[in-house]
Coordinates of C-alpha atoms and ligand atoms in Angstrom, one line a residue:
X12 CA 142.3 69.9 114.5
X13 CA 139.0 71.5 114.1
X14 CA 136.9 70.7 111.2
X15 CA 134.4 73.8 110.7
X16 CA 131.0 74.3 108.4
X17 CA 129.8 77.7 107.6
X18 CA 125.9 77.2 107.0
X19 CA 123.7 79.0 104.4
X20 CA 123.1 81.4 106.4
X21 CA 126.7 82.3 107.3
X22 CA 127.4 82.3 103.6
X23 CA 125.0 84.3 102.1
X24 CA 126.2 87.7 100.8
X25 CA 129.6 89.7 101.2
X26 CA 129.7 90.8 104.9
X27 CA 128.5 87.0 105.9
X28 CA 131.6 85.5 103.8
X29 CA 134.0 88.2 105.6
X30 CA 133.1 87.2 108.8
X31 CA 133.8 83.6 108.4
X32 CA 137.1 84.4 106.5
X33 CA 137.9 86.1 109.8
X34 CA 136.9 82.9 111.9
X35 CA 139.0 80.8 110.3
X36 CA 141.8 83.4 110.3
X37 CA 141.6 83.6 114.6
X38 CA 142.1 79.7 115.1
X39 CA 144.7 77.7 113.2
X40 CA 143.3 74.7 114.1
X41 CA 140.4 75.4 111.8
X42 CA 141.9 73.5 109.4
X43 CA 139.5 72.2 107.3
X44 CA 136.4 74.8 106.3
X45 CA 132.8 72.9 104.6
X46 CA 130.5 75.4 103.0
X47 CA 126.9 75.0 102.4
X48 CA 125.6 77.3 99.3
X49 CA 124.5 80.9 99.8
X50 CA 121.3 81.2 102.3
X51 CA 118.5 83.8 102.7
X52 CA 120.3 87.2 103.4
X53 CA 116.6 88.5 104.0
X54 CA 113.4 87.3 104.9
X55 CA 111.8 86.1 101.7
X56 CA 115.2 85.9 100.1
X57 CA 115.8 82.9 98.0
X58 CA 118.5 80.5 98.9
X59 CA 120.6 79.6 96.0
X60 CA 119.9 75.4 96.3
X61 CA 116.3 76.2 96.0
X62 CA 116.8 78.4 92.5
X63 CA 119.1 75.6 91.6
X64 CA 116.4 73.2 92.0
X65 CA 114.0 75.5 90.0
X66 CA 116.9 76.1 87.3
X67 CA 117.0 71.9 86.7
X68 CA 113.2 71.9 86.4
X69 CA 113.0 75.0 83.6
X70 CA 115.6 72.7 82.2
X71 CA 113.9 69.5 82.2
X72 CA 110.6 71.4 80.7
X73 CA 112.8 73.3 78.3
X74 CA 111.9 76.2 79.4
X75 CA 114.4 79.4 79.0
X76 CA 116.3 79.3 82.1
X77 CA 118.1 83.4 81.2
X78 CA 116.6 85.2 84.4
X79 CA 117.4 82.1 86.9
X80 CA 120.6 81.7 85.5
X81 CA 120.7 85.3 86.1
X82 CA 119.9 85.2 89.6
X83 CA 121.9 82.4 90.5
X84 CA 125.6 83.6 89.2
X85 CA 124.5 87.0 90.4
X86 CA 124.9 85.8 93.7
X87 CA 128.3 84.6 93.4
X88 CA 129.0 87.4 91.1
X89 CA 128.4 90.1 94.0
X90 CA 130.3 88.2 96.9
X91 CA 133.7 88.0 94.7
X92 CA 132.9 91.7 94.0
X93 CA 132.8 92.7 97.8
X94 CA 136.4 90.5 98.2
X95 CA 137.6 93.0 95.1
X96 CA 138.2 89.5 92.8
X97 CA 137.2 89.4 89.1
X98 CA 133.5 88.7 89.8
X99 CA 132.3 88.8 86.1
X100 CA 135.2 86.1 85.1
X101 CA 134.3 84.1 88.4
X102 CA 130.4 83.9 87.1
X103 CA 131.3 83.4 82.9
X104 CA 133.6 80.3 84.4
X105 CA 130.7 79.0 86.7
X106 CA 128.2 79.7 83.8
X107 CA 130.1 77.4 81.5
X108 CA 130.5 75.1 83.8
X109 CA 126.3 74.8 84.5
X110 CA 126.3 74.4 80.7
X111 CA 128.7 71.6 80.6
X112 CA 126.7 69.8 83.1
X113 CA 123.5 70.7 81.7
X114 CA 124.8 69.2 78.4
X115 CA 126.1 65.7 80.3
X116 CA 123.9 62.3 80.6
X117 CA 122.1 61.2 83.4
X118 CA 120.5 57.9 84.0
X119 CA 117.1 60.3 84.9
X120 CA 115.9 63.1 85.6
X121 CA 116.8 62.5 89.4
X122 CA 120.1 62.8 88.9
X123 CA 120.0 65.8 86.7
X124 CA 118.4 67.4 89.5
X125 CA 120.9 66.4 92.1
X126 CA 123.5 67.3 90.0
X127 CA 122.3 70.9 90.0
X128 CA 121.2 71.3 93.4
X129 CA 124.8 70.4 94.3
X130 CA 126.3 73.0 92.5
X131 CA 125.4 75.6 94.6
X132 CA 128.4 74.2 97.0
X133 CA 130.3 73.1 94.3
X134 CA 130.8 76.8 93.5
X135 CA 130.6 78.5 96.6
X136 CA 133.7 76.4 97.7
X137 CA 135.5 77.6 94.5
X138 CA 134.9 80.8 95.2
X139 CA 135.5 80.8 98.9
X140 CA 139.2 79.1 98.7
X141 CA 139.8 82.2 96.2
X142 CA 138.7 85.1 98.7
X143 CA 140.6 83.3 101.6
X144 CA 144.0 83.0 99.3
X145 CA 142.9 86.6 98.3
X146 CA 142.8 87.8 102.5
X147 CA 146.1 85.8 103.0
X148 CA 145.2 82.5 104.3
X149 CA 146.6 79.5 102.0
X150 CA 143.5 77.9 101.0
X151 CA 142.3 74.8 98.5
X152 CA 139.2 73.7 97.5
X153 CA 139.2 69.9 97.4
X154 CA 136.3 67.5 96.3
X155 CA 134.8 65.2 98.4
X156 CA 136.2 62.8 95.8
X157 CA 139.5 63.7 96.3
X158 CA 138.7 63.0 99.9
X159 CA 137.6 59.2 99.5
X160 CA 133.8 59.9 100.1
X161 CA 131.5 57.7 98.3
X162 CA 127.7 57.5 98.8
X163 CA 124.7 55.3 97.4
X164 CA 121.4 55.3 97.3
X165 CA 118.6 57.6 96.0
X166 CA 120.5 60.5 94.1
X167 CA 118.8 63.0 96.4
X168 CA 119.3 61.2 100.1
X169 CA 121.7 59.2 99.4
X170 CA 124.0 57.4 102.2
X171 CA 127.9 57.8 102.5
X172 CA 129.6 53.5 101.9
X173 CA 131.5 52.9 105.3
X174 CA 134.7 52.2 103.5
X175 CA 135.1 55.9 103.3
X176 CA 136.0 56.0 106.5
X177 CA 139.0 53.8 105.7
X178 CA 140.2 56.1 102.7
X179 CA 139.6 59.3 104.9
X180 CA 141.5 57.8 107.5
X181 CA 144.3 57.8 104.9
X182 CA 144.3 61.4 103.7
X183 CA 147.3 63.6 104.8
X184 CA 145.9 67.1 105.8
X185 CA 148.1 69.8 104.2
X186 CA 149.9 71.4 107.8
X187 CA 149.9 74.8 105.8
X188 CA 146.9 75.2 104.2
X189 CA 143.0 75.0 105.2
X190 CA 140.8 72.9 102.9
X191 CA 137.3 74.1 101.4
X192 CA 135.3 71.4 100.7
X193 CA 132.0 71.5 99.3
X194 CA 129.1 69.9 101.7
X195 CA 125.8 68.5 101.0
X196 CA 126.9 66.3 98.2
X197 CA 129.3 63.1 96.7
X198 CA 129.7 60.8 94.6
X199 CA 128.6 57.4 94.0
X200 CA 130.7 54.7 92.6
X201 CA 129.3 55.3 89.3
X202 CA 130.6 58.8 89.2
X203 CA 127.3 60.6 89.0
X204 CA 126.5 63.0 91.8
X205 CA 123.9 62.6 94.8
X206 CA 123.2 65.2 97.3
X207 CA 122.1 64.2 101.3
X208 CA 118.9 65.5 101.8
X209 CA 118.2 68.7 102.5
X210 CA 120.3 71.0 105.0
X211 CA 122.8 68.0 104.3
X212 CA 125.9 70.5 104.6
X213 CA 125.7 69.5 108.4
X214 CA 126.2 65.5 107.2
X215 CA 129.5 66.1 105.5
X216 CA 131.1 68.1 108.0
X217 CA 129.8 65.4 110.3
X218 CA 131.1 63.2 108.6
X219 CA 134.8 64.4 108.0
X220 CA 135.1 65.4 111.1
X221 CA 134.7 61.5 111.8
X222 CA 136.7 60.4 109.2
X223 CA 139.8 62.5 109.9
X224 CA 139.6 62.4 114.1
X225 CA 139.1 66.1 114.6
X226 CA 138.8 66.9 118.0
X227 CA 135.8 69.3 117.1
X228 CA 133.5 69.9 114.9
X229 CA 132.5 73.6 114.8
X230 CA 129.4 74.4 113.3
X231 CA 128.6 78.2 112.4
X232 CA 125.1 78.9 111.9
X233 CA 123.0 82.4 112.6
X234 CA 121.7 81.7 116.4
X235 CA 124.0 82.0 118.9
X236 CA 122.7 78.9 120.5
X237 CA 120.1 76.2 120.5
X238 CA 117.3 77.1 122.2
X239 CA 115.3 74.8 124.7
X240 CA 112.6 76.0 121.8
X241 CA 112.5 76.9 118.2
X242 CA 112.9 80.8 118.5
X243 CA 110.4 81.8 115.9
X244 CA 107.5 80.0 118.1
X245 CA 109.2 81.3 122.0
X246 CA 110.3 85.0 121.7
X247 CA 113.9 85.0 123.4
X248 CA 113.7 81.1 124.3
X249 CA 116.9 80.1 127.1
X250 CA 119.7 78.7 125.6
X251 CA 120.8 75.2 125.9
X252 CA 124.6 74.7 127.1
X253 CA 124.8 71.2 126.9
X254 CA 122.8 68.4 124.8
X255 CA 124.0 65.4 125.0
X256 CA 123.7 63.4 121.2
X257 CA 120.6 61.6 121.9
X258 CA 119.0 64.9 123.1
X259 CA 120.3 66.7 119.7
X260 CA 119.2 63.4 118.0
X261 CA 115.1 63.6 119.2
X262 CA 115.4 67.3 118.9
X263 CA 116.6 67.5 115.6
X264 CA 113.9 64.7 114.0
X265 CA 111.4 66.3 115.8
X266 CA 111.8 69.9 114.5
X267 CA 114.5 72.0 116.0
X268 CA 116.2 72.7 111.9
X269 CA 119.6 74.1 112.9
X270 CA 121.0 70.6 112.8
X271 CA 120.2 68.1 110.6
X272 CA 118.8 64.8 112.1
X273 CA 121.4 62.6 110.5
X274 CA 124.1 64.6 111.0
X275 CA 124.8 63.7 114.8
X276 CA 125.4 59.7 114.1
X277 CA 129.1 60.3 112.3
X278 CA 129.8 62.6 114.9
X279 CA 128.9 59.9 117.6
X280 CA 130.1 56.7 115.7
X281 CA 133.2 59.0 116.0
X282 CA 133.4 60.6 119.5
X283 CA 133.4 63.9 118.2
X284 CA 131.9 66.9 120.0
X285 CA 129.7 69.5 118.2
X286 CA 129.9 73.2 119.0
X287 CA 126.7 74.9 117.4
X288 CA 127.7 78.6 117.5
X289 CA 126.8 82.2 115.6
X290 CA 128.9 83.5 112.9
X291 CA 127.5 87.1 114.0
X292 CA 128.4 86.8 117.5
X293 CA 131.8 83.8 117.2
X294 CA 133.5 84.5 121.1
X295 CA 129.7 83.3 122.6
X296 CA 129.7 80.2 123.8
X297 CA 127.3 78.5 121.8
X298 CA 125.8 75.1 122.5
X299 CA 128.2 71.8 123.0
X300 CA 126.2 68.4 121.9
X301 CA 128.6 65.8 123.8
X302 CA 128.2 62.2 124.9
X303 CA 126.9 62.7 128.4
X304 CA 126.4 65.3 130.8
X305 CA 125.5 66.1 134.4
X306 CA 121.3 66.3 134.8
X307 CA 120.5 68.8 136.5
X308 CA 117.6 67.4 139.0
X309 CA 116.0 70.3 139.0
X310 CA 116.0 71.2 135.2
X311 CA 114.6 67.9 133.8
X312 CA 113.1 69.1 130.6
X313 CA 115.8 70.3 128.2
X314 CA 113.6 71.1 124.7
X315 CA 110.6 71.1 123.1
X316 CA 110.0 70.5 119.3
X317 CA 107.1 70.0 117.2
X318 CA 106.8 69.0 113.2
X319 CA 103.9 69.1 111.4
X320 CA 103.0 67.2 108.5
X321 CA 102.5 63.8 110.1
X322 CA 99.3 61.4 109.6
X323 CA 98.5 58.4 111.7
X324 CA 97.2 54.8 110.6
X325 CA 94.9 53.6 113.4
X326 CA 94.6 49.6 113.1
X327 CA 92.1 48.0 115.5
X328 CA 91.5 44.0 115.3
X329 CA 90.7 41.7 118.3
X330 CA 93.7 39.3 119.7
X331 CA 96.3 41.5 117.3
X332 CA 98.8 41.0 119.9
X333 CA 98.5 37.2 119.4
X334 CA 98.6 36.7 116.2
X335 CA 102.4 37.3 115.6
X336 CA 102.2 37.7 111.7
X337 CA 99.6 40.3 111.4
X338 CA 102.3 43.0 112.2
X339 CA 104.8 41.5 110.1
X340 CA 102.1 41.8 107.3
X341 CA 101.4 45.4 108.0
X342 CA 105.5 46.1 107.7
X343 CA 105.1 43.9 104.3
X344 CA 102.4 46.6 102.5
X345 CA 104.7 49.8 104.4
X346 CA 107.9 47.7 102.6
X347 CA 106.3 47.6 99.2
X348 CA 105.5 50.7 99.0
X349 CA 108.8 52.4 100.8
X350 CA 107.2 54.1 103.3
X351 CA 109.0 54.4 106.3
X352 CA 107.2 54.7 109.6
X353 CA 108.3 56.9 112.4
X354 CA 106.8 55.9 115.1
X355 CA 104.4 52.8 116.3
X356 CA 102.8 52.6 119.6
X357 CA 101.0 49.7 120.3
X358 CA 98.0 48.1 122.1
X359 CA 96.5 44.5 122.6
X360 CA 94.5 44.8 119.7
X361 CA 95.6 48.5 118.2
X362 CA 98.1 49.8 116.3
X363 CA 99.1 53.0 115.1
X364 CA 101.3 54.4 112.5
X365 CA 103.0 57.8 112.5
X366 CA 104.4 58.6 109.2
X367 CA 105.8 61.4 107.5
X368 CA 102.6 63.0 104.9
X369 CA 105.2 63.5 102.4
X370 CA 105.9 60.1 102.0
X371 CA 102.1 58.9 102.1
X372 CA 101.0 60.6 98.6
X373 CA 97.5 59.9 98.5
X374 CA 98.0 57.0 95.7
X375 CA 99.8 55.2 98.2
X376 CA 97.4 56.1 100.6
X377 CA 94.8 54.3 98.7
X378 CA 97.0 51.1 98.1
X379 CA 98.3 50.7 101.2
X380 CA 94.9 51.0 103.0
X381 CA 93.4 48.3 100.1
X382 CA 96.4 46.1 100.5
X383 CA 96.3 46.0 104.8
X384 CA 92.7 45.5 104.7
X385 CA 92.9 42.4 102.7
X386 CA 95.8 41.0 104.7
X387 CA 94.7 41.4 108.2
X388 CA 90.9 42.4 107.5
X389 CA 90.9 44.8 110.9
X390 CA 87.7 45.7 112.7
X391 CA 88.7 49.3 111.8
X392 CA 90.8 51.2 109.9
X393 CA 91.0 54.9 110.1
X394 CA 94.3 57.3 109.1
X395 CA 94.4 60.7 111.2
X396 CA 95.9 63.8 108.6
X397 CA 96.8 66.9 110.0
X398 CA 99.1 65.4 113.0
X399 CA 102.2 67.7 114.6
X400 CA 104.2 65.3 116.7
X401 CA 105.0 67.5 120.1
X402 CA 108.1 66.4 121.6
X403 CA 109.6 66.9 125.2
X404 CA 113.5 65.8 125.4
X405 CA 115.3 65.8 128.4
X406 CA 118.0 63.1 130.1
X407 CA 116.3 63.9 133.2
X408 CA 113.3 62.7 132.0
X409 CA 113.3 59.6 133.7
X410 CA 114.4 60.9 137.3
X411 CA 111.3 62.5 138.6
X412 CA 107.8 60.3 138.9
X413 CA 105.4 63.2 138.3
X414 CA 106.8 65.2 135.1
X415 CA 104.6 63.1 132.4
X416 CA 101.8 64.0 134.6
X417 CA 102.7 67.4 134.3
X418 CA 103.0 67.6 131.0
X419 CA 99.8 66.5 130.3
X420 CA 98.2 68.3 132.8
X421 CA 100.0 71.5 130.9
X422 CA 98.5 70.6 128.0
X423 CA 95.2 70.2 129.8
X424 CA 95.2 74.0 131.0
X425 CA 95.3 75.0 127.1
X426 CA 92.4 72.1 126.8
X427 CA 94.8 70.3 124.3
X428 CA 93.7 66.2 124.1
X429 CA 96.5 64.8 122.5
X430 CA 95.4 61.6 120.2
X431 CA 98.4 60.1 120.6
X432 CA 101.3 59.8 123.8
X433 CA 104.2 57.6 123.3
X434 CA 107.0 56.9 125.3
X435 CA 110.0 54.7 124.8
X436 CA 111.6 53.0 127.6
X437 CA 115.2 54.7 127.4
X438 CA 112.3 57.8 128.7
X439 CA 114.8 60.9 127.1
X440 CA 111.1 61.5 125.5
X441 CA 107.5 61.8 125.8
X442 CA 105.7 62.5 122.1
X443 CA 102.2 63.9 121.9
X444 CA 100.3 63.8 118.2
X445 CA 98.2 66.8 118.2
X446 CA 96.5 68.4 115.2
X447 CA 98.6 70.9 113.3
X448 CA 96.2 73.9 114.6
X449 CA 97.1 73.3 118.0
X450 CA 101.0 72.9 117.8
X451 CA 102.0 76.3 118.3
X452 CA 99.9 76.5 121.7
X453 CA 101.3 73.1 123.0
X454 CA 105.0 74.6 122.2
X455 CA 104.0 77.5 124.2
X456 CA 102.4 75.5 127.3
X457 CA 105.1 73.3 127.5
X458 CA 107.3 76.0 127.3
X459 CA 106.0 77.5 129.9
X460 CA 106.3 74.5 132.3
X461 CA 109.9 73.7 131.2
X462 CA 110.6 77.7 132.0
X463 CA 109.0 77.2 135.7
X464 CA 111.3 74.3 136.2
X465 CA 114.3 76.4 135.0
X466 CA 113.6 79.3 137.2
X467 CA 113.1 76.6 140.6
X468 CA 116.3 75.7 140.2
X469 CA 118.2 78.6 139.9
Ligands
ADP29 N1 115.7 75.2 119.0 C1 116.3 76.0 118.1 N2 117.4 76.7 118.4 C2 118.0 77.5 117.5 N3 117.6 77.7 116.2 C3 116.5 77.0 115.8 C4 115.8 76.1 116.7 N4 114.8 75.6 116.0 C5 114.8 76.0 114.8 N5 115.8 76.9 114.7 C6 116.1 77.6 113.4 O1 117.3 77.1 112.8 C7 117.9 78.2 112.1 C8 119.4 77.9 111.8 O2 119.3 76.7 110.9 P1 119.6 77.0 109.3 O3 118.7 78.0 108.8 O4 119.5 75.6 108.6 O5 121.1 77.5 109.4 P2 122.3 77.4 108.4 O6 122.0 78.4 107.3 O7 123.4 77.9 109.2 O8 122.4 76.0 107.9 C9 117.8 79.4 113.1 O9 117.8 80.6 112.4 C10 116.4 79.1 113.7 O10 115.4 79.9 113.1
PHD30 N1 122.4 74.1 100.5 C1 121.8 72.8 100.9 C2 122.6 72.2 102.0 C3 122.7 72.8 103.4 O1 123.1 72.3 104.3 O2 122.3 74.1 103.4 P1 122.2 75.0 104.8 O3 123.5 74.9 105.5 O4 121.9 76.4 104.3 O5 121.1 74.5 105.7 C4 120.3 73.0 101.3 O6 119.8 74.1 101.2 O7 119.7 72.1 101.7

């Protein structure tokens, strides 16, 4: 059994949905289908979560909410059109049910938001089980309530409970008829709805294919592969057969979007294999994340990611390393103020902090910077904005003494200095902070290298 999601992307107009009607239709094992909410169908196109997001906000600022409202049924409206269904009646229903929940109590705004950023799955599986009963293939939508899932936390990244698991393991798939089910969102034990974060589609189909023991988990996207580097920075990049999950795991945090960097740890807690592959193009091959594979000695560097938006707390004090409760007292002021770190290389008498900027507002900023000086009083303390984290992934990272020298001796060639280098012991990585205005041209260096290697061994 093969549990499949269709991503925004794959969902967006008409055509898109007809495509993946037809992909489930070639392989009965595609038995249950996850959809994320209609994407972009052009550049500069808006995707339907995003207007959902702005329609919860006009709401919460009572503004008139006509034209988004507008927009957003439109879209639904227009795919149930191409399918020859009752497209007006399909958007009046949808519209009443946006006013039903708009007219429901929350315990905050938080969860109002949520609550309508989920709907743009909520009613793209409605309408999605209808056109694939419409084309002739028994279809149902089923909530991820129905389905045992229940998740806590905050409303908008919140976490699935692990007795899920235990009720999923108990549903009885229908053997005639292929589930929809809406991703991105669930509900917690209160009954209010909470969304993963963002591109969380991925996560629930991650999750169920965990939960029911499929023996893949397809995921249909718009590329026809992942690339050793984000296509919109390496024209016509070389695909990536293979990944094994920690590969897809540094990748994904570090910047390669088409998976989301949470979704890979159901799929390995529960053996399952990922296929990434193209709606457009569904007999090509596409990219298989599996446990292990077979390093290729000659092909050591598999991808190359960068994010931006990072920025660094340097922490100099003398004998740091010996005093064992000055970095327990750091983690203290990062705890209060629930800022996660992502990464922390350290010295004998420096630390640094890599965090995400979104989570360092500069309120926090201020407090956390007030609150470490007064409990370790450091000889300096300096934060570094601007940061993209460059990352170089490969299993074969480890096997050859002279690649980290080659990296940096890449980077070198393009006179990029990076401020920070960081490397783990499991070496699948080597990380490079660099400042934002340079991360494009370290992609391409390294890219270049990685290419080099590729072309030696063939
Ligand atoms: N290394 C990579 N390989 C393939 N695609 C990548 C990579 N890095 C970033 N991307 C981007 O990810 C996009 C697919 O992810 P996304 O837009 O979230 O798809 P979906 O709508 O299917 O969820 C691609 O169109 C591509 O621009
Ligand atoms: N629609 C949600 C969830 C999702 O996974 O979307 P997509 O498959 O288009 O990345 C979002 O935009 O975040």
């Amino acid at each position: 059994m093969k549990v499949v999601k269709f991503g925004g992307s794959s969902l967006a107009n008409g055509p898109q949905v007809a495509k993946a009607v037809e992909i489930m239709r070639a392989d009965p094992r595609r038995r249950v289908m996850v959809v994320s909410a209609p994407g972009k169908r052009f550049g500069g196109d808006a995707k339907v979560t995003d207007l959902l997001g702005e329609l919860a906000a006009a709401i919460l600022a009572g503004l008139d909410t006509a034209s988004l409202l507008g927009q957003i049924l439109g879209r639904y409206r227009s795919i149930a059109d191409y399918f020859d269904l009752a497209g007006e009646t399909i958007a009046d229903h949808f519209r009443t049910h946006l006013r039903t929940l708009q007219e429901s109590d929350y315990p905050n705004s938080e969860y109002l938001l949520a609550a309508f950023l989920a709907q743009g799955e909520w009613m793209n599986a409605h309408l999605i089980a209808a056109v694939l009963q419409h084309e002739g293939l028994p279809a149902r939508w089923v909530s991820p309530q129905d389905l045992g899932m229940v998740v806590a936390g905050p409303p908008r990244l919140a976490q699935l409970l692990p007795d899920s698991y235990d009720r999923l393991a108990n549903f009885s798939l229908p053997a005639d008829e292929i589930l929809v089910v809406p991703g991105f969102f669930a509900y917690d034990a209160q009954g209010h709805i909470a969304t993963f974060a963002r591109g969380g589609s991925d996560i629930t189909g991650s999750i169920l294919a965990r939960g029911l023991h499929a023996d893949l988990y397809e995921n249909f996207t718009d590329v026809s592969a992942i690339y050793a580097a984000d296509p919109q920075i390496i024209a016509h990049p070389r695909a990536i057969n293979t990944l094994t999950y920690r590969e897809m795991r540094e990748l994904s945090c570090a910047g390669f979007s088409v998976f989301n960097d949470e979704a890979i740890v159901p799929a390995i807690q529960g053996d399952v294999r990922i296929n990434v592959k193209n709606t457009n193009d569904p007999e090509a091959p596409g990219t298989l994340i599996a446990p292990t594979k077979e390093v290729n000695h000659h092909h050591l560097i598999t991808g190359i990611a960068a994010s931006n938006g990072h920025i660094a707390l340097y922490i100099h004090r003398y004998l740091l390393n010996r005093e064992v409760r000055f970095p327990l007292q750091i983690l203290q002021v990062l705890a209060k103020y629930h800022v996660s770190y992502e990464q922390m290389p350290a010295g004998v008498d420096d630390l640094t902090i890599i965090f995400s900027q979104k989570q360092v507002i500069p309120a926090v900023q201020t407090a956390m910077t007030r609150e470490i000086r007064a409990a370790v009083q450091p000889d300096v303390l300096r934060w570094i904005p601007n940061l993209a984290m460059v990352v170089v992934v490969g299993e074969g990272l480890a096997h050859r003494t002279d690649l980290v020298a080659q990296i940096l001796t890449q980077l070198a060639t393009v006179e990029i200095a990076p401020v920070i280098i960081s490397q783990g012991a499991a070496r699948i990585n080597l990380t490079m902070g660099v400042d934002t205005t340079q991360a494009a041209a370290a992609i391409q260096a390294l890219y270049a290298l990685s290419a080099e290697d590729y072309n030696n061994a063939q």
